[in-house]
Short mmCIF file of C-alpha atoms in Angstrom, two decimals:
data_model
loop_
_atom_site.label_atom_id
_atom_site.label_comp_id
_atom_site.label_asym_id
_atom_site.label_seq_id
_atom_site.Cartn_x
_atom_site.Cartn_y
_atom_site.Cartn_z
CA UNK A 1 319.59 79.64 -5.40
CA UNK A 2 319.54 81.77 -8.53
CA UNK A 3 317.00 81.28 -11.29
CA UNK A 4 318.50 78.49 -13.43
CA UNK A 5 319.98 76.64 -10.47
CA UNK A 6 316.61 76.63 -8.74
CA UNK A 7 314.95 75.27 -11.87
CA UNK A 8 317.25 72.27 -11.72
CA UNK A 9 317.52 71.69 -7.99
CA UNK A 10 314.44 73.03 -6.17
CA UNK A 11 311.62 70.76 -5.09
CA UNK A 12 311.42 67.00 -5.21
CA UNK A 13 313.78 65.57 -7.81
CA UNK A 14 314.03 62.08 -9.26
CA UNK A 15 313.11 58.87 -7.50
CA UNK A 16 314.52 57.82 -4.12
CA UNK A 17 313.92 54.11 -4.66
CA UNK A 18 315.68 53.69 -8.02
CA UNK A 19 317.97 56.70 -8.06
CA UNK A 20 316.40 58.01 -11.29
CA UNK A 21 317.35 61.64 -11.85
CA UNK A 22 313.95 62.49 -13.35
CA UNK A 23 310.63 62.11 -11.58
CA UNK A 24 308.99 59.01 -13.12
CA UNK A 25 305.71 59.10 -15.00
CA UNK A 26 303.18 57.53 -12.66
CA UNK A 27 300.78 56.57 -15.44
CA UNK A 28 298.19 55.15 -13.08
CA UNK A 29 294.58 56.23 -12.71
CA UNK A 30 294.31 54.98 -9.12
CA UNK A 31 296.51 53.93 -6.18
CA UNK A 32 295.86 51.03 -3.78
CA UNK A 33 295.85 51.56 -0.01
CA UNK A 34 297.17 49.37 2.79
CA UNK A 35 293.88 49.51 4.70
CA UNK A 36 290.33 50.83 4.61
CA UNK A 37 291.27 53.13 7.50
CA UNK A 38 294.04 54.73 5.44
CA UNK A 39 291.66 55.17 2.53
CA UNK A 40 289.17 56.92 4.79
CA UNK A 41 291.87 59.27 6.09
CA UNK A 42 292.80 60.26 2.53
CA UNK A 43 289.23 61.17 1.69
CA UNK A 44 288.88 63.21 4.88
CA UNK A 45 292.17 65.11 4.40
CA UNK A 46 293.71 63.50 7.47
CA UNK A 47 296.64 61.81 5.73
CA UNK A 48 299.04 62.39 2.85
CA UNK A 49 298.96 60.12 -0.16
CA UNK A 50 297.34 59.41 -3.49
CA UNK A 51 294.08 57.70 -4.31
CA UNK A 52 292.98 58.83 -7.78
CA UNK A 53 294.82 60.83 -10.46
CA UNK A 54 291.86 63.13 -11.03
CA UNK A 55 292.61 64.44 -7.51
CA UNK A 56 296.41 64.15 -7.50
CA UNK A 57 299.31 62.06 -8.73
CA UNK A 58 303.03 61.90 -7.77
CA UNK A 59 304.29 63.16 -11.14
CA UNK A 60 301.78 66.00 -11.16
CA UNK A 61 302.59 66.83 -7.53
CA UNK A 62 306.30 67.14 -8.42
CA UNK A 63 305.41 69.61 -11.17
CA UNK A 64 303.11 71.58 -8.87
CA UNK A 65 305.87 71.85 -6.28
CA UNK A 66 308.24 73.12 -8.96
CA UNK A 67 305.72 75.76 -10.11
CA UNK A 68 305.09 76.87 -6.54
CA UNK A 69 308.81 77.47 -6.09
CA UNK A 70 309.07 79.21 -9.47
CA UNK A 71 306.23 81.66 -8.76
CA UNK A 72 307.15 81.97 -5.06
CA UNK A 73 303.71 80.98 -3.78
CA UNK A 74 302.65 78.46 -1.14
CA UNK A 75 300.74 75.94 -3.28
CA UNK A 76 299.86 75.17 -6.89
CA UNK A 77 297.16 73.19 -8.67
CA UNK A 78 297.89 71.81 -12.14
CA UNK A 79 295.05 71.80 -14.66
CA UNK A 80 294.32 70.33 -18.07
CA UNK A 81 294.85 73.66 -19.86
CA UNK A 82 295.47 77.34 -19.29
CA UNK A 83 291.77 78.00 -19.84
CA UNK A 84 290.91 75.37 -17.21
CA UNK A 85 293.27 77.14 -14.80
CA UNK A 86 291.58 80.51 -15.40
CA UNK A 87 288.09 79.00 -15.07
CA UNK A 88 288.91 77.13 -11.85
CA UNK A 89 290.69 80.08 -10.25
CA UNK A 90 287.78 82.45 -10.88
CA UNK A 91 284.82 80.17 -10.19
CA UNK A 92 286.43 79.16 -6.90
CA UNK A 93 285.57 82.62 -5.55
CA UNK A 94 282.90 84.10 -7.87
CA UNK A 95 279.26 82.96 -7.65
CA UNK A 96 276.09 83.69 -9.60
CA UNK A 97 275.04 87.32 -9.23
CA UNK A 98 278.62 88.44 -8.61
CA UNK A 99 281.00 90.30 -10.90
CA UNK A 100 284.56 90.38 -12.25
CA UNK A 101 286.61 93.39 -13.30
CA UNK A 102 289.01 92.34 -16.07
CA UNK A 103 291.48 93.97 -18.41
CA UNK A 104 290.07 94.56 -21.89
CA UNK A 105 293.42 93.59 -23.42
CA UNK A 106 293.18 89.87 -22.76
CA UNK A 107 293.87 86.88 -24.99
CA UNK A 108 290.84 86.24 -27.20
CA UNK A 109 290.09 82.85 -25.62
CA UNK A 110 289.99 84.45 -22.18
CA UNK A 111 287.51 87.07 -23.36
CA UNK A 112 285.34 84.25 -24.75
CA UNK A 113 285.24 82.35 -21.45
CA UNK A 114 284.28 85.51 -19.54
CA UNK A 115 281.29 85.75 -21.86
CA UNK A 116 280.52 82.08 -21.20
CA UNK A 117 280.29 82.93 -17.48
CA UNK A 118 277.28 85.14 -18.29
CA UNK A 119 275.14 82.01 -18.67
CA UNK A 120 275.87 81.29 -14.98
CA UNK A 121 274.91 84.79 -13.86
CA UNK A 122 278.44 86.16 -13.62
CA UNK A 123 279.06 89.52 -15.25
CA UNK A 124 282.45 90.89 -16.34
CA UNK A 125 283.33 94.56 -16.69
CA UNK A 126 286.17 94.97 -19.20
CA UNK A 127 288.30 98.04 -18.46
CA UNK A 128 291.47 99.77 -19.56
CA UNK A 129 293.70 98.26 -16.90
CA UNK A 130 295.99 101.33 -17.03
CA UNK A 131 293.11 103.63 -16.14
CA UNK A 132 292.65 103.66 -12.36
CA UNK A 133 289.52 105.81 -12.55
CA UNK A 134 287.87 103.42 -15.00
CA UNK A 135 288.70 100.46 -12.74
CA UNK A 136 287.31 102.26 -9.68
CA UNK A 137 284.08 103.06 -11.53
CA UNK A 138 283.63 99.40 -12.49
CA UNK A 139 283.95 98.13 -8.90
CA UNK A 140 280.74 97.75 -6.89
CA UNK A 141 279.34 95.69 -4.01
CA UNK A 142 279.08 92.61 -6.26
CA UNK A 143 282.69 92.68 -7.46
CA UNK A 144 284.75 89.74 -6.23
CA UNK A 145 288.03 89.82 -8.17
CA UNK A 146 290.26 91.83 -10.51
CA UNK A 147 291.89 89.90 -13.37
CA UNK A 148 294.63 90.97 -15.78
CA UNK A 149 297.50 89.65 -17.88
CA UNK A 150 301.01 90.72 -16.86
CA UNK A 151 301.73 91.40 -20.54
CA UNK A 152 298.58 91.57 -22.64
CA UNK A 153 298.32 89.19 -25.58
CA UNK A 154 298.61 90.57 -28.25
CA UNK A 155 298.34 94.22 -27.15
CA UNK A 156 301.63 93.83 -25.22
CA UNK A 157 300.57 96.34 -22.57
CA UNK A 158 302.60 95.84 -19.39
CA UNK A 159 300.57 96.06 -16.19
CA UNK A 160 301.90 97.94 -13.19
CA UNK A 161 301.19 95.10 -10.76
CA UNK A 162 302.25 97.13 -7.71
CA UNK A 163 299.67 99.84 -8.38
CA UNK A 164 296.94 97.43 -9.44
CA UNK A 165 297.38 95.24 -6.35
CA UNK A 166 297.14 98.30 -4.08
CA UNK A 167 293.91 99.34 -5.78
CA UNK A 168 292.48 95.82 -5.49
CA UNK A 169 293.38 95.51 -1.81
CA UNK A 170 291.90 98.94 -1.06
CA UNK A 171 288.56 97.40 -2.05
CA UNK A 172 289.32 94.10 -0.27
CA UNK A 173 289.51 92.27 -3.60
CA UNK A 174 292.04 89.64 -4.68
CA UNK A 175 294.16 90.28 -7.75
CA UNK A 176 294.60 87.36 -10.15
CA UNK A 177 297.39 87.79 -12.70
CA UNK A 178 297.82 85.67 -15.82
CA UNK A 179 301.62 85.45 -16.12
CA UNK A 180 301.73 83.33 -19.29
CA UNK A 181 303.39 85.86 -21.62
CA UNK A 182 305.84 87.33 -19.11
CA UNK A 183 306.53 84.15 -17.12
CA UNK A 184 308.38 84.07 -13.81
CA UNK A 185 311.60 84.63 -15.76
CA UNK A 186 310.59 88.27 -16.27
CA UNK A 187 308.45 88.93 -13.20
CA UNK A 188 306.98 87.18 -10.18
CA UNK A 189 303.59 88.87 -9.68
CA UNK A 190 303.21 87.58 -6.11
CA UNK A 191 306.31 89.52 -5.06
CA UNK A 192 304.62 92.69 -6.38
CA UNK A 193 301.32 92.16 -4.57
CA UNK A 194 299.28 89.74 -6.71
CA UNK A 195 297.30 87.16 -4.74
CA UNK A 196 296.92 84.35 -7.29
CA UNK A 197 298.87 83.64 -10.47
CA UNK A 198 297.77 81.51 -13.41
CA UNK A 199 299.98 80.26 -16.21
CA UNK A 200 299.19 78.46 -19.43
CA UNK A 201 302.11 76.06 -19.12
CA UNK A 202 301.47 74.92 -22.71
CA UNK A 203 303.65 77.91 -23.60
CA UNK A 204 307.09 78.82 -22.27
CA UNK A 205 307.12 76.43 -19.31
CA UNK A 206 306.72 73.43 -21.60
CA UNK A 207 308.56 75.12 -24.47
CA UNK A 208 308.08 72.48 -27.16
CA UNK A 209 304.35 72.59 -28.02
CA UNK A 210 303.93 68.96 -27.04
CA UNK A 211 301.32 69.34 -24.26
CA UNK A 212 298.32 71.41 -23.21
CA UNK A 213 298.25 72.39 -19.53
CA UNK A 214 297.82 75.17 -17.01
CA UNK A 215 298.55 75.87 -13.37
CA UNK A 216 297.19 78.01 -10.53
CA UNK A 217 299.59 79.28 -7.86
CA UNK A 218 298.26 80.71 -4.60
CA UNK A 219 300.24 83.31 -2.64
CA UNK A 220 298.41 82.46 0.60
CA UNK A 221 298.48 86.18 1.48
CA UNK A 222 294.92 87.33 0.80
CA UNK A 223 292.70 87.63 3.88
CA UNK A 224 289.37 86.12 2.86
CA UNK A 225 286.33 87.86 4.29
CA UNK A 226 283.92 84.98 4.90
CA UNK A 227 280.89 87.27 4.66
CA UNK A 228 281.96 88.45 1.24
CA UNK A 229 283.33 85.05 0.19
CA UNK A 230 280.92 82.76 2.02
CA UNK A 231 282.33 79.63 0.41
CA UNK A 232 285.61 80.22 2.25
CA UNK A 233 284.04 79.85 5.70
CA UNK A 234 284.51 76.09 5.79
CA UNK A 235 288.16 76.43 4.78
CA UNK A 236 289.30 79.24 7.10
CA UNK A 237 290.81 76.55 9.33
CA UNK A 238 293.45 75.96 6.64
CA UNK A 239 294.81 79.48 7.16
CA UNK A 240 296.86 80.69 4.17
CA UNK A 241 295.91 77.51 2.27
CA UNK A 242 292.16 78.33 2.33
CA UNK A 243 291.88 79.14 -1.39
CA UNK A 244 293.78 76.03 -2.46
CA UNK A 245 291.97 73.76 0.02
CA UNK A 246 288.57 74.95 -1.21
CA UNK A 247 289.54 74.46 -4.85
CA UNK A 248 291.07 71.00 -4.34
CA UNK A 249 288.08 69.78 -2.34
CA UNK A 250 285.48 71.22 -4.66
CA UNK A 251 285.45 72.58 -8.19
CA UNK A 252 288.84 71.22 -9.31
CA UNK A 253 288.18 67.71 -8.00
CA UNK A 254 284.58 67.54 -9.14
CA UNK A 255 284.83 68.98 -12.66
CA UNK A 256 287.82 66.79 -13.53
CA UNK A 257 290.00 69.31 -15.38
CA UNK A 258 293.16 67.61 -14.16
CA UNK A 259 296.56 67.46 -15.82
CA UNK A 260 297.78 64.17 -17.30
CA UNK A 261 300.88 62.60 -15.65
CA UNK A 262 302.69 62.43 -19.00
CA UNK A 263 302.06 66.15 -19.49
CA UNK A 264 303.50 66.91 -16.05
CA UNK A 265 306.60 64.94 -17.03
CA UNK A 266 307.00 66.89 -20.29
CA UNK A 267 306.61 70.15 -18.36
CA UNK A 268 309.24 69.12 -15.81
CA UNK A 269 311.62 68.41 -18.70
CA UNK A 270 310.84 71.77 -20.27
CA UNK A 271 311.46 73.64 -17.03
CA UNK A 272 315.09 72.51 -16.92
CA UNK A 273 315.90 74.71 -19.94
CA UNK A 274 313.21 77.32 -19.35
CA UNK A 275 315.57 80.10 -18.23
CA UNK A 276 318.01 79.53 -21.08
CA UNK A 277 315.23 79.49 -23.67
CA UNK A 278 313.68 82.68 -22.32
CA UNK A 279 317.04 84.45 -22.28
CA UNK A 280 317.62 83.62 -25.94
CA UNK A 281 314.04 84.26 -27.09
CA UNK A 282 313.86 87.67 -25.35
CA UNK A 283 317.19 88.68 -26.85
CA UNK A 284 316.03 87.60 -30.32
CA UNK A 285 312.73 89.46 -29.95
CA UNK A 286 314.46 92.73 -29.08
CA UNK A 287 316.86 92.45 -32.03
CA UNK A 288 314.06 91.55 -34.44
CA UNK A 289 311.92 94.46 -33.16
CA UNK A 290 314.81 96.88 -33.65
CA UNK A 291 315.38 95.58 -37.19
CA UNK A 292 311.71 95.81 -38.19
CA UNK A 293 311.54 99.35 -36.81
CA UNK A 294 313.74 100.45 -39.70
CA UNK A 295 310.82 99.99 -42.13
CA UNK A 296 308.70 103.12 -42.51
CA UNK A 297 305.65 101.10 -43.56
CA UNK A 298 305.82 98.72 -40.59
CA UNK A 299 304.57 99.75 -37.14
CA UNK A 300 306.32 97.68 -34.45
CA UNK A 301 304.94 97.11 -30.96
CA UNK A 302 307.34 95.67 -28.39
CA UNK A 303 307.79 96.70 -24.71
CA UNK A 304 311.56 96.76 -25.15
CA UNK A 305 311.40 99.63 -27.63
CA UNK A 306 311.41 103.16 -26.26
CA UNK A 307 308.57 103.92 -28.66
CA UNK A 308 306.31 101.57 -26.69
CA UNK A 309 303.70 103.22 -24.49
CA UNK A 310 304.54 100.67 -21.80
CA UNK A 311 308.34 100.84 -21.98
CA UNK A 312 308.73 102.71 -18.68
CA UNK A 313 306.40 100.30 -16.84
CA UNK A 314 308.30 97.38 -18.35
CA UNK A 315 311.57 98.82 -17.06
CA UNK A 316 310.01 99.16 -13.62
CA UNK A 317 308.56 95.68 -13.15
CA UNK A 318 310.28 93.33 -15.62
CA UNK A 319 313.66 91.69 -15.14
CA UNK A 320 315.92 89.87 -17.60
CA UNK A 321 314.24 91.26 -20.72
CA UNK A 322 310.97 92.41 -22.24
CA UNK A 323 309.38 89.17 -23.38
CA UNK A 324 309.53 87.14 -26.56
CA UNK A 325 306.45 88.42 -28.39
CA UNK A 326 306.15 91.40 -30.70
CA UNK A 327 303.49 92.57 -33.11
CA UNK A 328 303.66 94.49 -36.36
CA UNK A 329 301.03 96.39 -38.31
CA UNK A 330 301.64 96.41 -42.04
CA UNK A 331 298.83 98.47 -43.56
CA UNK A 332 296.25 95.92 -44.66
CA UNK A 333 295.00 92.39 -44.05
CA UNK A 334 296.05 91.41 -47.58
CA UNK A 335 299.63 92.52 -46.97
CA UNK A 336 299.66 90.80 -43.58
CA UNK A 337 298.66 87.52 -45.24
CA UNK A 338 301.25 88.02 -47.99
CA UNK A 339 304.04 88.57 -45.45
CA UNK A 340 302.99 85.58 -43.33
CA UNK A 341 302.87 83.34 -46.39
CA UNK A 342 306.25 84.60 -47.67
CA UNK A 343 308.19 83.79 -44.50
CA UNK A 344 310.02 80.48 -44.49
CA UNK A 345 311.18 80.08 -40.86
CA UNK A 346 308.19 81.11 -38.69
CA UNK A 347 305.45 78.50 -38.47
CA UNK A 348 301.81 79.56 -38.80
CA UNK A 349 300.63 78.26 -35.42
CA UNK A 350 298.04 79.36 -32.84
CA UNK A 351 300.45 79.09 -29.93
CA UNK A 352 303.29 81.02 -28.30
CA UNK A 353 306.36 80.06 -26.31
CA UNK A 354 307.81 77.38 -28.57
CA UNK A 355 311.52 76.96 -29.27
CA UNK A 356 310.56 77.79 -32.87
CA UNK A 357 309.32 81.18 -34.05
CA UNK A 358 305.54 81.15 -34.51
CA UNK A 359 303.37 83.62 -36.39
CA UNK A 360 299.63 84.31 -36.60
CA UNK A 361 297.03 86.81 -37.78
CA UNK A 362 295.02 87.31 -34.53
CA UNK A 363 292.06 89.22 -36.02
CA UNK A 364 290.98 86.30 -38.20
CA UNK A 365 291.83 83.53 -35.72
CA UNK A 366 292.28 84.06 -31.97
CA UNK A 367 289.86 86.99 -31.82
CA UNK A 368 287.44 85.72 -34.42
CA UNK A 369 284.58 85.69 -31.88
CA UNK A 370 285.30 89.13 -30.42
CA UNK A 371 283.24 92.19 -31.30
CA UNK A 372 284.85 95.06 -33.19
CA UNK A 373 284.99 97.06 -29.96
CA UNK A 374 286.63 94.19 -28.07
CA UNK A 375 289.18 93.77 -30.86
CA UNK A 376 290.10 97.43 -30.76
CA UNK A 377 290.41 97.45 -26.96
CA UNK A 378 292.60 94.33 -27.12
CA UNK A 379 294.88 95.93 -29.72
CA UNK A 380 293.77 93.61 -32.51
CA UNK A 381 293.51 95.05 -36.03
CA UNK A 382 293.11 93.45 -39.45
CA UNK A 383 296.67 94.39 -40.46
CA UNK A 384 298.25 93.07 -37.24
CA UNK A 385 300.70 90.16 -37.17
CA UNK A 386 301.76 88.54 -33.88
CA UNK A 387 305.24 87.02 -33.76
CA UNK A 388 306.28 84.65 -30.97
CA UNK A 389 310.06 84.68 -31.34
CA UNK A 390 311.97 81.44 -30.85
CA UNK A 391 315.59 80.55 -30.24
CA UNK A 392 316.82 80.33 -33.85
CA UNK A 393 319.93 82.24 -34.94
CA UNK A 394 318.72 85.82 -35.08
CA UNK A 395 320.65 86.46 -38.32
CA UNK A 396 318.46 83.87 -40.08
CA UNK A 397 315.24 85.35 -38.69
CA UNK A 398 316.20 88.87 -39.74
CA UNK A 399 317.16 87.70 -43.22
CA UNK A 400 313.84 85.85 -43.59
CA UNK A 401 311.81 88.91 -42.56
CA UNK A 402 313.90 91.14 -44.80
CA UNK A 403 313.19 88.96 -47.80
CA UNK A 404 309.46 88.81 -47.03
CA UNK A 405 309.14 92.58 -46.59
CA UNK A 406 311.35 93.56 -49.50
CA UNK A 407 309.56 91.24 -51.88
#
């Protein structure tokens, strides 16, 4: 099935008992069993079923199955937030005394959590993810994973996943890609060599800013060396499901960063229109970027523009568009604030991926805890404005920006 058809018809749909077309919200913390023997089997992974929503739930399972199909993996685990997804995915394979190589152009919150890992003896080397030599120099015997965003937020650098995955696999390292900004509508990282994909589904998957959530999707393709990844030894018997089995039976279950059933339901609703929303938002973003490029005192950054450093890479790996986020630099922080405050349609919100256009000044908000060096490497400056373009009529958006800039 093609993209939008698969969104509507792949995976488990509705309810067989009642004929409901939507998967119900199983708003239950626990599930009774027919016998003590059945309960024992569940806890020893010898039977299918549900016992406690912190571990799994039918509504959440339906969403996970949908995400697995969307990202073309073999299994997914839904988490309470995008940050919980990143944390679980990394700590499932990285222990104290080991290291991570990560792109320096990450979302500010992601940079913060990598620094939080330092308290647990985990060091991160931040590198220019386009610079193969710099990545190679950062890899050593303690490195356990390479992490990057498909499209950096807000630098908007587009990663050549094919090249990066080859480099990672040359060193027997898994590649984890955060696909939040690009989404599976633009690219499926697993098809290009990534081993694990994380998404903050609070964004485009949900689409309405009504829920916080994240998801981890495993490709099942990475061959885990049990000497290098000793925690995987117990789970080798699960074959391609080793990563997911270890996470479900350990960190994810025990730390309790599970998704709420109601959130899973909202996300399933959002996924039905996901492709249509992305098509419109990407189209709007390109048109708005082209319009803003006409201003000599506005510097526009958008992968769809030929002026972008990453335009050629975007053409190589992205499909269906160039994303729905663009940034502009306007000369000073004061002018940036004036423009933001003068706009009437965009909402000043610390989120992306809504049906509505959202706007923010990253330097004073999302990257407030980053050092000056980290800000520069992430493409964050005091005159930078990030615009998450929605699905409004583009004529209205252009008119609003014209009025704000001209005045």
